[in-house]
């Protein structure tokens, strides 16, 4: 047989392509490190052996070109020399593929991939064998004879194809580079099969085609492997192993076997070996898959347990969280295993976060957790419920838990040493015992209630749950709920406590006080519902209602010709609301009330807040023309310096400076009661240009004392409680009637003919002594007397902290209501 022309050129081109691919792989291996370098080294070694096999086959083929048909034995040996290095090269190239990034991250994954590739390869071999042997003989006379070189090359080729199929289908994305490298390995193995087949039997043309294919395959491997550097990903999910790759090869083998048997064929050794390899690979693959699934299930159970523990553990302190506490309570608490729950809350912890930062606050919380763990009995459980709130679950009876709680007060109250400085905190503890709680939810609720009352009663203490707490909470909840609809149900009303001129006891004004009568709760005191209104945000709505109702009644009295003013209490929240000034001005316009007839009362406790902001707010109110009164003076925080700055018009002396025993123990030389504190306040008020009203006057002795101190106006039980508007109107009518006469001031030691006469006291009331305030009032038209217009001069003002707008006169009035 003659060698076709151009054989040398084809062989040279094939060799050049193979050498180029080898060179690229060698350079690539030197440029990379670690796992990638190992992969490229294996690919370069396989490419070297394949190139060597190509060169041996090409040189041998050219050597026997003149005597091709006469040297069959030489060609068979030459084919074996080509097939053996090609088989080893195929193994090295496949190993290099498995080491590329994104194919198999572990040895177990690589083994599973090889087994899966063997399943596909055995199926390809079996189907190919069925098509080539009797009785099918698909190639007819061109069917290769039995040749070891051809058999070895075919095994290498189908193995490469099977592995390439698995890598291309199941490797991590992106797969383009890996699929290209696998295709190059398969093409190289196919080229080796073509070269060995051509040399052994088929002739020079198939051999040259195989050589060209081999060279092209090596170039493809070199090019594609360089594009796998960016490929990477996690190990293939074991759940994806049970896929169609195993079903389709088995189906192909079964169909082929049935066809072969149907045509009368028999199974020889190659077919039996292929079936055996297929079965072994499937069984081994299933074994490893089962082992992987078991390992996966075990890891999943471990992770589930870990995450379940995390779900029941506070990540900051390492203590149990609320879920963990509830789990233990539900699982272990019962009648035979009594328990006590302590609720703990750090007093003042918010200031630590605000002043030192949240990092320092977290460090303090961690130390609190450590102190709790170190001071509990074995079996007790400490938990962090959230923020600065903790809980301790103890097994036993309340008396023992009480002792532990008392010890924790000292343990948690010790200073917390931080690099930034010492931090001092206290703790409030609420205790609830098992006998009081029918279920877990009740135990938690009772501990929380006890903790709330511990904080309300001064903090840094232990409070044990009492059933009265529930009653108070239910009452509080009911009052808060019903209060929201009180205005709509017309349950609120105003009463007016008269302010009188002394000693004539003639009413000149009134303080509007809010009252609530509920159809089921009865009379609810302002000391109960006003703080609730402050907390739940209803104080602005109540205050607006009181303001309008007071202005409405005042307008009616003024229309009837009564010379009177009305005062309304203002809460701090209302006072600091941006819209409050406009709300007051609108109420005055709506009811056509002269501004000087309305007095807004703020308590002395409001001075403890931001003084500058308070001055701005009160100044804006005074610009509307209303007057400002500082209520409960002498019981709060205002200093003389602050009093001078406040834009106020009236001082209302607190009842504690007026009532006994102080006036009773101070007596003038002539035997009359004398109130030195009232006298001091009177002198101070007059020096500052302020009018003064004495609150809480309850008996004639106190009245005599405040009159002798120079006070012109009084308010209190002696002159009347808060009364409906019509009753006060009757008092105004009686005071303005022609028959009305001034009432003398009774004295404990008064005798006929001694002491000032009624006429004299009435004259003193009608003609007050001029003070600096009187001179100030002369500069403001329409401002004459407290009973008629505006008292005092232009003074700066205060706020009210403990009362609601129109709520109560004072804390004494609250007790009397």
Short mmCIF file of N, CA, C and O in Angstrom, two decimals, residues 132-253:
data_model
loop_
_atom_site.label_atom_id
_atom_site.label_comp_id
_atom_site.label_asym_id
_atom_site.label_seq_id
_atom_site.Cartn_x
_atom_site.Cartn_y
_atom_site.Cartn_z
N UNK A 132 -20.38 -3.58 16.83
CA UNK A 132 -19.26 -4.01 15.99
C UNK A 132 -19.14 -5.52 15.85
O UNK A 132 -18.54 -6.01 14.88
N UNK A 133 -19.68 -6.28 16.81
CA UNK A 133 -19.50 -7.73 16.75
C UNK A 133 -20.69 -8.36 16.04
O UNK A 133 -21.69 -7.70 15.72
N UNK A 134 -20.53 -9.66 15.78
CA UNK A 134 -21.62 -10.44 15.18
C UNK A 134 -22.80 -10.47 16.12
O UNK A 134 -22.62 -10.50 17.36
N UNK A 135 -24.02 -10.41 15.65
CA UNK A 135 -24.38 -10.44 14.21
C UNK A 135 -24.54 -9.07 13.60
O UNK A 135 -24.85 -8.98 12.40
N UNK A 136 -24.33 -7.95 14.37
CA UNK A 136 -24.63 -6.64 13.81
C UNK A 136 -23.54 -6.23 12.82
O UNK A 136 -23.86 -5.87 11.68
N UNK A 137 -22.28 -6.22 13.24
CA UNK A 137 -21.14 -5.82 12.41
C UNK A 137 -21.47 -4.57 11.59
O UNK A 137 -21.59 -4.60 10.37
N UNK A 138 -21.68 -3.47 12.32
CA UNK A 138 -22.11 -2.21 11.69
C UNK A 138 -21.13 -1.73 10.63
O UNK A 138 -21.54 -1.19 9.59
N UNK A 139 -19.81 -1.99 10.81
CA UNK A 139 -18.81 -1.54 9.84
C UNK A 139 -18.52 -2.58 8.77
O UNK A 139 -17.73 -2.30 7.85
N UNK A 140 -19.12 -3.70 8.89
CA UNK A 140 -18.94 -4.73 7.87
C UNK A 140 -17.51 -5.17 7.79
O UNK A 140 -16.87 -5.53 8.78
N UNK A 141 -16.94 -5.16 6.53
CA UNK A 141 -15.57 -5.62 6.31
C UNK A 141 -14.55 -4.72 6.95
O UNK A 141 -13.41 -5.13 7.21
N UNK A 142 -14.97 -3.46 7.26
CA UNK A 142 -14.03 -2.52 7.88
C UNK A 142 -13.95 -2.68 9.38
O UNK A 142 -13.24 -1.93 10.06
N UNK A 143 -14.65 -3.64 9.91
CA UNK A 143 -14.63 -3.86 11.35
C UNK A 143 -13.22 -4.26 11.77
O UNK A 143 -12.63 -5.17 11.19
N UNK A 144 -12.65 -3.55 12.80
CA UNK A 144 -11.28 -3.89 13.21
C UNK A 144 -11.21 -5.31 13.76
O UNK A 144 -12.13 -5.78 14.42
N UNK A 145 -10.09 -5.95 13.43
CA UNK A 145 -9.85 -7.28 13.99
C UNK A 145 -9.39 -7.12 15.43
O UNK A 145 -9.08 -6.02 15.91
N UNK A 146 -9.32 -8.26 16.09
CA UNK A 146 -8.91 -8.22 17.48
C UNK A 146 -7.47 -7.76 17.57
O UNK A 146 -6.57 -8.42 17.05
N UNK A 147 -7.24 -6.62 18.20
CA UNK A 147 -5.91 -6.02 18.33
C UNK A 147 -5.82 -5.40 19.71
O UNK A 147 -6.66 -4.56 20.09
N UNK A 148 -4.81 -5.80 20.47
CA UNK A 148 -4.67 -5.30 21.85
C UNK A 148 -4.49 -3.79 21.87
O UNK A 148 -5.01 -3.10 22.76
N UNK A 149 -3.74 -3.25 20.92
CA UNK A 149 -3.52 -1.82 20.89
C UNK A 149 -4.83 -1.06 20.68
O UNK A 149 -5.09 -0.02 21.32
N UNK A 150 -5.65 -1.61 19.77
CA UNK A 150 -6.93 -0.95 19.52
C UNK A 150 -7.82 -1.03 20.76
O UNK A 150 -8.48 -0.05 21.13
N UNK A 151 -7.86 -2.20 21.39
CA UNK A 151 -8.67 -2.37 22.59
C UNK A 151 -8.24 -1.40 23.69
O UNK A 151 -9.06 -0.74 24.35
N UNK A 152 -6.93 -1.25 23.91
CA UNK A 152 -6.43 -0.38 24.96
C UNK A 152 -6.76 1.08 24.64
O UNK A 152 -7.18 1.86 25.52
N UNK A 153 -6.57 1.46 23.39
CA UNK A 153 -6.88 2.84 23.01
C UNK A 153 -8.37 3.13 23.13
O UNK A 153 -8.77 4.25 23.52
N UNK A 154 -9.21 2.13 22.80
CA UNK A 154 -10.65 2.33 22.91
C UNK A 154 -11.08 2.51 24.36
O UNK A 154 -11.93 3.36 24.68
N UNK A 155 -10.47 1.69 25.23
CA UNK A 155 -10.78 1.85 26.66
C UNK A 155 -10.40 3.25 27.14
O UNK A 155 -11.14 3.92 27.88
N UNK A 156 -9.22 3.71 26.73
CA UNK A 156 -8.78 5.06 27.12
C UNK A 156 -9.76 6.11 26.60
O UNK A 156 -10.12 7.06 27.32
N UNK A 157 -10.20 5.95 25.36
CA UNK A 157 -11.08 6.95 24.74
C UNK A 157 -12.43 7.01 25.45
O UNK A 157 -12.93 8.10 25.78
N UNK A 158 -13.07 5.83 25.70
CA UNK A 158 -14.40 5.86 26.33
C UNK A 158 -14.30 6.35 27.78
O UNK A 158 -15.22 7.01 28.29
N UNK A 159 -13.17 6.03 28.44
CA UNK A 159 -13.00 6.53 29.81
C UNK A 159 -12.91 8.06 29.81
O UNK A 159 -13.52 8.74 30.65
N UNK A 160 -12.15 8.60 28.87
CA UNK A 160 -12.03 10.06 28.78
C UNK A 160 -13.38 10.69 28.45
O UNK A 160 -13.74 11.73 29.01
N UNK A 161 -14.14 10.08 27.57
CA UNK A 161 -15.45 10.63 27.21
C UNK A 161 -16.40 10.59 28.41
O UNK A 161 -17.12 11.55 28.69
N UNK A 162 -16.40 9.46 29.12
CA UNK A 162 -17.28 9.35 30.29
C UNK A 162 -16.95 10.38 31.35
O UNK A 162 -17.84 11.03 31.93
N UNK A 163 -15.65 10.54 31.63
CA UNK A 163 -15.26 11.52 32.65
C UNK A 163 -15.56 12.94 32.20
O UNK A 163 -16.00 13.79 32.99
N UNK A 164 -15.34 13.20 30.90
CA UNK A 164 -15.66 14.53 30.37
C UNK A 164 -17.15 14.83 30.50
O UNK A 164 -17.55 15.95 30.84
N UNK A 165 -17.97 13.84 30.25
CA UNK A 165 -19.42 14.02 30.38
C UNK A 165 -19.80 14.41 31.81
O UNK A 165 -20.59 15.32 32.03
N UNK A 166 -19.21 13.72 32.78
CA UNK A 166 -19.55 14.01 34.17
C UNK A 166 -19.01 15.38 34.60
O UNK A 166 -19.70 16.13 35.30
N UNK A 167 -17.78 15.70 34.16
CA UNK A 167 -17.22 17.00 34.54
C UNK A 167 -18.02 18.14 33.92
O UNK A 167 -18.35 19.14 34.56
N UNK A 168 -18.35 17.97 32.64
CA UNK A 168 -19.13 19.02 31.97
C UNK A 168 -20.52 19.19 32.53
O UNK A 168 -21.08 20.28 32.49
N UNK A 169 -21.10 18.12 33.06
CA UNK A 169 -22.47 18.20 33.54
C UNK A 169 -22.61 18.57 35.00
O UNK A 169 -23.65 19.12 35.40
N UNK A 170 -21.59 18.30 35.82
CA UNK A 170 -21.77 18.44 37.27
C UNK A 170 -20.70 19.27 37.97
O UNK A 170 -20.72 19.35 39.19
N UNK A 171 -19.79 19.87 37.24
CA UNK A 171 -18.79 20.72 37.88
C UNK A 171 -19.41 22.07 38.22
O UNK A 171 -20.50 22.42 37.77
N UNK A 172 -18.66 22.84 39.05
CA UNK A 172 -19.16 24.15 39.46
C UNK A 172 -19.15 25.12 38.29
O UNK A 172 -18.31 25.04 37.39
N UNK A 173 -20.09 26.04 38.31
CA UNK A 173 -20.14 27.06 37.26
C UNK A 173 -19.10 28.13 37.53
O UNK A 173 -18.80 28.41 38.70
N UNK A 174 -18.54 28.77 36.49
CA UNK A 174 -18.79 28.54 35.06
C UNK A 174 -18.06 27.30 34.56
O UNK A 174 -16.95 27.01 35.00
N UNK A 175 -18.70 26.58 33.64
CA UNK A 175 -18.18 25.27 33.20
C UNK A 175 -17.50 25.33 31.84
O UNK A 175 -17.00 24.31 31.37
N UNK A 176 -17.50 26.50 31.19
CA UNK A 176 -17.02 26.53 29.82
C UNK A 176 -15.57 26.09 29.71
O UNK A 176 -15.22 25.27 28.84
N UNK A 177 -14.70 26.59 30.57
CA UNK A 177 -13.30 26.19 30.52
C UNK A 177 -13.10 24.72 30.83
O UNK A 177 -12.33 24.02 30.17
N UNK A 178 -13.81 24.21 31.85
CA UNK A 178 -13.68 22.80 32.21
C UNK A 178 -14.21 21.90 31.10
O UNK A 178 -13.61 20.85 30.79
N UNK A 179 -15.35 22.28 30.53
CA UNK A 179 -15.91 21.46 29.45
C UNK A 179 -14.97 21.45 28.25
O UNK A 179 -14.78 20.41 27.59
N UNK A 180 -14.33 22.61 27.96
CA UNK A 180 -13.38 22.65 26.84
C UNK A 180 -12.17 21.78 27.11
O UNK A 180 -11.68 21.07 26.20
N UNK A 181 -11.65 21.83 28.35
CA UNK A 181 -10.50 20.99 28.67
C UNK A 181 -10.86 19.51 28.59
O UNK A 181 -10.08 18.68 28.08
N UNK A 182 -12.06 19.14 29.11
CA UNK A 182 -12.48 17.74 29.02
C UNK A 182 -12.66 17.30 27.58
O UNK A 182 -12.29 16.17 27.20
N UNK A 183 -13.23 18.21 26.76
CA UNK A 183 -13.39 17.86 25.34
C UNK A 183 -12.03 17.67 24.68
O UNK A 183 -11.84 16.75 23.85
N UNK A 184 -11.05 18.50 25.07
CA UNK A 184 -9.70 18.34 24.51
C UNK A 184 -9.09 17.00 24.88
O UNK A 184 -8.44 16.34 24.05
N UNK A 185 -9.29 16.58 26.14
CA UNK A 185 -8.77 15.27 26.56
C UNK A 185 -9.45 14.16 25.77
O UNK A 185 -8.80 13.18 25.32
N UNK A 186 -10.77 14.24 25.58
CA UNK A 186 -11.49 13.21 24.81
C UNK A 186 -11.02 13.19 23.36
O UNK A 186 -10.84 12.10 22.75
N UNK A 187 -10.81 14.38 22.77
CA UNK A 187 -10.33 14.44 21.38
C UNK A 187 -8.92 13.85 21.28
O UNK A 187 -8.60 13.12 20.32
N UNK A 188 -8.09 14.15 22.27
CA UNK A 188 -6.74 13.59 22.27
C UNK A 188 -6.78 12.07 22.35
O UNK A 188 -6.05 11.36 21.60
N UNK A 189 -7.64 11.54 23.28
CA UNK A 189 -7.75 10.08 23.39
C UNK A 189 -8.34 9.49 22.12
O UNK A 189 -7.91 8.39 21.66
N UNK A 190 -9.28 10.17 21.51
CA UNK A 190 -9.83 9.69 20.24
C UNK A 190 -8.80 9.71 19.13
O UNK A 190 -8.76 8.79 18.27
N UNK A 191 -7.95 10.74 19.10
CA UNK A 191 -6.88 10.78 18.12
C UNK A 191 -5.91 9.63 18.30
O UNK A 191 -5.42 9.04 17.32
N UNK A 192 -5.59 9.31 19.56
CA UNK A 192 -4.72 8.17 19.81
C UNK A 192 -5.34 6.88 19.34
O UNK A 192 -4.64 6.00 18.80
N UNK A 193 -6.68 6.73 19.54
CA UNK A 193 -7.37 5.54 19.06
C UNK A 193 -7.30 5.47 17.54
O UNK A 193 -7.03 4.39 16.95
N UNK A 194 -7.50 6.60 16.86
CA UNK A 194 -7.42 6.62 15.41
C UNK A 194 -6.03 6.29 14.91
O UNK A 194 -5.86 5.54 13.92
N UNK A 195 -4.99 6.83 15.56
CA UNK A 195 -3.61 6.57 15.16
C UNK A 195 -3.27 5.10 15.35
O UNK A 195 -2.69 4.45 14.45
N UNK A 196 -3.66 4.53 16.53
CA UNK A 196 -3.35 3.11 16.77
C UNK A 196 -4.13 2.22 15.82
O UNK A 196 -3.59 1.22 15.30
N UNK A 197 -5.38 2.54 15.54
CA UNK A 197 -6.19 1.71 14.63
C UNK A 197 -5.64 1.77 13.22
O UNK A 197 -5.57 0.76 12.50
N UNK A 198 -5.26 2.99 12.78
CA UNK A 198 -4.71 3.11 11.43
C UNK A 198 -3.42 2.35 11.28
O UNK A 198 -3.19 1.68 10.24
N UNK A 199 -2.53 2.43 12.25
CA UNK A 199 -1.25 1.72 12.16
C UNK A 199 -1.47 0.22 12.22
O UNK A 199 -0.84 -0.54 11.45
N UNK A 200 -2.38 -0.22 13.11
CA UNK A 200 -2.54 -1.66 13.29
C UNK A 200 -3.29 -2.30 12.14
O UNK A 200 -2.96 -3.41 11.73
N UNK A 201 -4.29 -1.60 11.56
CA UNK A 201 -5.14 -2.30 10.60
C UNK A 201 -5.73 -1.41 9.53
O UNK A 201 -5.71 -1.75 8.35
N UNK A 202 -6.25 -0.25 9.87
CA UNK A 202 -7.08 0.51 8.93
C UNK A 202 -6.29 1.15 7.81
O UNK A 202 -6.81 1.37 6.72
N UNK A 203 -5.03 1.53 8.03
CA UNK A 203 -4.24 2.10 6.98
C UNK A 203 -3.74 3.49 7.31
O UNK A 203 -4.07 4.08 8.34
N UNK A 204 -2.95 4.08 6.39
CA UNK A 204 -2.32 5.38 6.66
C UNK A 204 -3.32 6.53 6.81
O UNK A 204 -3.08 7.44 7.60
N UNK A 205 -4.41 6.51 6.06
CA UNK A 205 -5.35 7.65 6.11
C UNK A 205 -5.97 7.79 7.50
O UNK A 205 -5.94 8.87 8.09
N UNK A 206 -6.54 6.70 8.07
CA UNK A 206 -7.04 6.84 9.44
C UNK A 206 -5.94 7.20 10.43
O UNK A 206 -6.17 7.94 11.39
N UNK A 207 -4.72 6.70 10.19
CA UNK A 207 -3.62 7.01 11.09
C UNK A 207 -3.30 8.51 11.05
O UNK A 207 -3.09 9.16 12.09
N UNK A 208 -3.20 9.06 9.81
CA UNK A 208 -2.92 10.50 9.71
C UNK A 208 -4.05 11.33 10.30
O UNK A 208 -3.82 12.36 10.95
N UNK A 209 -5.31 10.91 10.10
CA UNK A 209 -6.42 11.64 10.71
C UNK A 209 -6.35 11.60 12.23
O UNK A 209 -6.61 12.59 12.92
N UNK A 210 -5.96 10.41 12.74
CA UNK A 210 -5.80 10.30 14.18
C UNK A 210 -4.70 11.19 14.70
O UNK A 210 -4.82 11.82 15.77
N UNK A 211 -3.57 11.25 13.94
CA UNK A 211 -2.46 12.10 14.37
C UNK A 211 -2.88 13.56 14.39
O UNK A 211 -2.56 14.32 15.33
N UNK A 212 -3.58 13.99 13.34
CA UNK A 212 -4.03 15.39 13.30
C UNK A 212 -5.00 15.68 14.44
O UNK A 212 -4.94 16.74 15.08
N UNK A 213 -5.90 14.74 14.69
CA UNK A 213 -6.86 14.93 15.79
C UNK A 213 -6.15 15.01 17.13
O UNK A 213 -6.51 15.81 18.00
N UNK A 214 -5.13 14.17 17.31
CA UNK A 214 -4.39 14.17 18.57
C UNK A 214 -3.72 15.53 18.82
O UNK A 214 -3.80 16.08 19.91
N UNK A 215 -3.05 16.05 17.78
CA UNK A 215 -2.42 17.36 17.93
C UNK A 215 -3.42 18.45 18.24
O UNK A 215 -3.18 19.31 19.09
N UNK A 216 -4.57 18.43 17.53
CA UNK A 216 -5.59 19.45 17.79
C UNK A 216 -6.16 19.32 19.20
O UNK A 216 -6.45 20.33 19.87
N UNK A 217 -6.30 18.07 19.67
CA UNK A 217 -6.82 17.86 21.02
C UNK A 217 -5.90 18.44 22.07
O UNK A 217 -6.35 19.06 23.06
N UNK A 218 -4.57 18.25 21.89
CA UNK A 218 -3.64 18.81 22.87
C UNK A 218 -3.67 20.34 22.88
O UNK A 218 -3.56 20.98 23.93
N UNK A 219 -3.79 20.97 21.70
CA UNK A 219 -3.91 22.42 21.65
C UNK A 219 -5.18 22.89 22.39
O UNK A 219 -5.16 23.89 23.11
N UNK A 220 -6.29 22.14 22.21
CA UNK A 220 -7.54 22.50 22.90
C UNK A 220 -7.41 22.36 24.41
O UNK A 220 -7.90 23.20 25.17
N UNK A 221 -6.71 21.31 24.84
CA UNK A 221 -6.49 21.15 26.29
C UNK A 221 -5.70 22.32 26.84
O UNK A 221 -6.03 22.90 27.89
N UNK A 222 -4.61 22.69 26.13
CA UNK A 222 -3.77 23.79 26.59
C UNK A 222 -4.55 25.11 26.64
O UNK A 222 -4.42 25.90 27.60
N UNK A 223 -5.35 25.39 25.62
CA UNK A 223 -6.11 26.65 25.58
C UNK A 223 -7.21 26.68 26.65
O UNK A 223 -7.36 27.67 27.38
N UNK A 224 -7.99 25.60 26.73
CA UNK A 224 -9.13 25.60 27.64
C UNK A 224 -8.70 25.56 29.10
O UNK A 224 -9.35 26.16 29.97
N UNK A 225 -7.63 24.86 29.42
CA UNK A 225 -7.20 24.75 30.82
C UNK A 225 -6.76 26.10 31.39
O UNK A 225 -6.81 26.32 32.60
N UNK A 226 -6.31 27.00 30.49
CA UNK A 226 -5.91 28.33 30.97
C UNK A 226 -7.12 29.17 31.37
O UNK A 226 -6.97 30.19 32.05
N UNK A 227 -8.31 28.78 30.97
CA UNK A 227 -9.53 29.54 31.27
C UNK A 227 -10.29 28.97 32.47
O UNK A 227 -11.40 29.38 32.76
N UNK A 228 -9.65 28.05 33.17
CA UNK A 228 -10.31 27.47 34.35
C UNK A 228 -9.84 28.09 35.65
O UNK A 228 -10.30 27.69 36.72
N UNK A 229 -8.94 29.10 35.59
CA UNK A 229 -8.41 29.67 36.83
C UNK A 229 -9.49 30.37 37.65
O UNK A 229 -9.46 30.38 38.87
N UNK A 230 -10.47 30.98 36.97
CA UNK A 230 -11.54 31.69 37.70
C UNK A 230 -12.63 30.75 38.17
O UNK A 230 -13.56 31.17 38.84
N UNK A 231 -12.52 29.49 37.80
CA UNK A 231 -13.56 28.54 38.18
C UNK A 231 -13.32 28.07 39.60
O UNK A 231 -12.21 27.79 40.00
N UNK A 232 -14.35 27.95 40.36
CA UNK A 232 -14.26 27.46 41.73
C UNK A 232 -15.63 27.39 42.33
O UNK A 232 -16.56 28.04 41.88
N UNK A 233 -15.77 26.59 43.33
CA UNK A 233 -17.08 26.48 43.97
C UNK A 233 -17.08 25.38 44.99
O UNK A 233 -16.10 24.66 45.16
N UNK A 234 -18.16 25.23 45.69
CA UNK A 234 -18.25 24.21 46.73
C UNK A 234 -18.33 22.81 46.14
O UNK A 234 -18.57 22.63 44.94
N UNK A 235 -18.12 21.85 46.99
CA UNK A 235 -18.23 20.46 46.57
C UNK A 235 -19.65 20.17 46.09
O UNK A 235 -20.63 20.72 46.61
N UNK A 236 -19.74 19.32 45.10
CA UNK A 236 -21.04 19.00 44.53
C UNK A 236 -21.97 18.43 45.58
O UNK A 236 -21.59 17.59 46.39
N UNK A 237 -23.20 18.92 45.58
CA UNK A 237 -24.20 18.50 46.55
C UNK A 237 -24.51 17.02 46.35
O UNK A 237 -24.80 16.58 45.23
N UNK A 238 -24.48 16.26 47.43
CA UNK A 238 -24.73 14.82 47.31
C UNK A 238 -26.15 14.56 46.87
O UNK A 238 -26.46 13.49 46.32
N UNK A 239 -27.06 15.48 47.10
CA UNK A 239 -28.45 15.26 46.69
C UNK A 239 -28.57 15.19 45.18
O UNK A 239 -29.43 14.51 44.64
N UNK A 240 -27.65 15.87 44.46
CA UNK A 240 -27.71 15.89 43.00
C UNK A 240 -27.15 14.63 42.37
O UNK A 240 -27.22 14.46 41.16
N UNK A 241 -26.59 13.71 43.16
CA UNK A 241 -26.00 12.51 42.57
C UNK A 241 -27.06 11.59 41.99
O UNK A 241 -26.83 10.91 41.01
N UNK A 242 -28.21 11.50 42.60
CA UNK A 242 -29.26 10.62 42.10
C UNK A 242 -29.93 11.28 40.91
O UNK A 242 -31.01 11.84 41.00
N UNK A 243 -29.24 11.28 39.76
CA UNK A 243 -29.72 11.98 38.57
C UNK A 243 -29.78 11.02 37.40
O UNK A 243 -29.54 9.81 37.52
N UNK A 244 -30.06 11.57 36.20
CA UNK A 244 -30.25 10.70 35.02
C UNK A 244 -28.99 10.11 34.46
O UNK A 244 -29.06 9.25 33.57
N UNK A 245 -27.80 10.55 34.96
CA UNK A 245 -26.56 10.00 34.41
C UNK A 245 -26.46 8.49 34.62
O UNK A 245 -25.81 7.79 33.86
N UNK A 246 -27.07 7.96 35.68
CA UNK A 246 -27.01 6.51 35.94
C UNK A 246 -28.13 5.78 35.22
O UNK A 246 -27.96 4.63 34.80
N UNK A 247 -29.26 6.42 35.09
CA UNK A 247 -30.40 5.75 34.47
C UNK A 247 -30.19 5.57 32.96
O UNK A 247 -30.44 4.48 32.41
N UNK A 248 -29.73 6.60 32.28
CA UNK A 248 -29.59 6.53 30.82
C UNK A 248 -28.56 5.49 30.37
O UNK A 248 -28.83 4.72 29.44
N UNK A 249 -27.35 5.42 30.97
CA UNK A 249 -26.42 4.36 30.55
C UNK A 249 -26.97 2.95 30.77
O UNK A 249 -26.81 2.07 29.90
N UNK A 250 -27.64 2.72 31.89
CA UNK A 250 -28.21 1.41 32.13
C UNK A 250 -29.30 1.08 31.10
O UNK A 250 -29.41 -0.05 30.61
N UNK A 251 -30.11 2.08 30.78
CA UNK A 251 -31.16 1.86 29.78
C UNK A 251 -30.54 1.51 28.43
O UNK A 251 -31.01 0.60 27.72
N UNK A 252 -29.46 2.25 28.07
CA UNK A 252 -28.78 1.96 26.79
C UNK A 252 -28.23 0.53 26.78
O UNK A 252 -28.33 -0.19 25.76
N UNK A 253 -27.65 0.09 27.88
CA UNK A 253 -27.09 -1.27 27.94
C UNK A 253 -28.20 -2.32 27.86
O UNK A 253 -28.06 -3.35 27.17
#
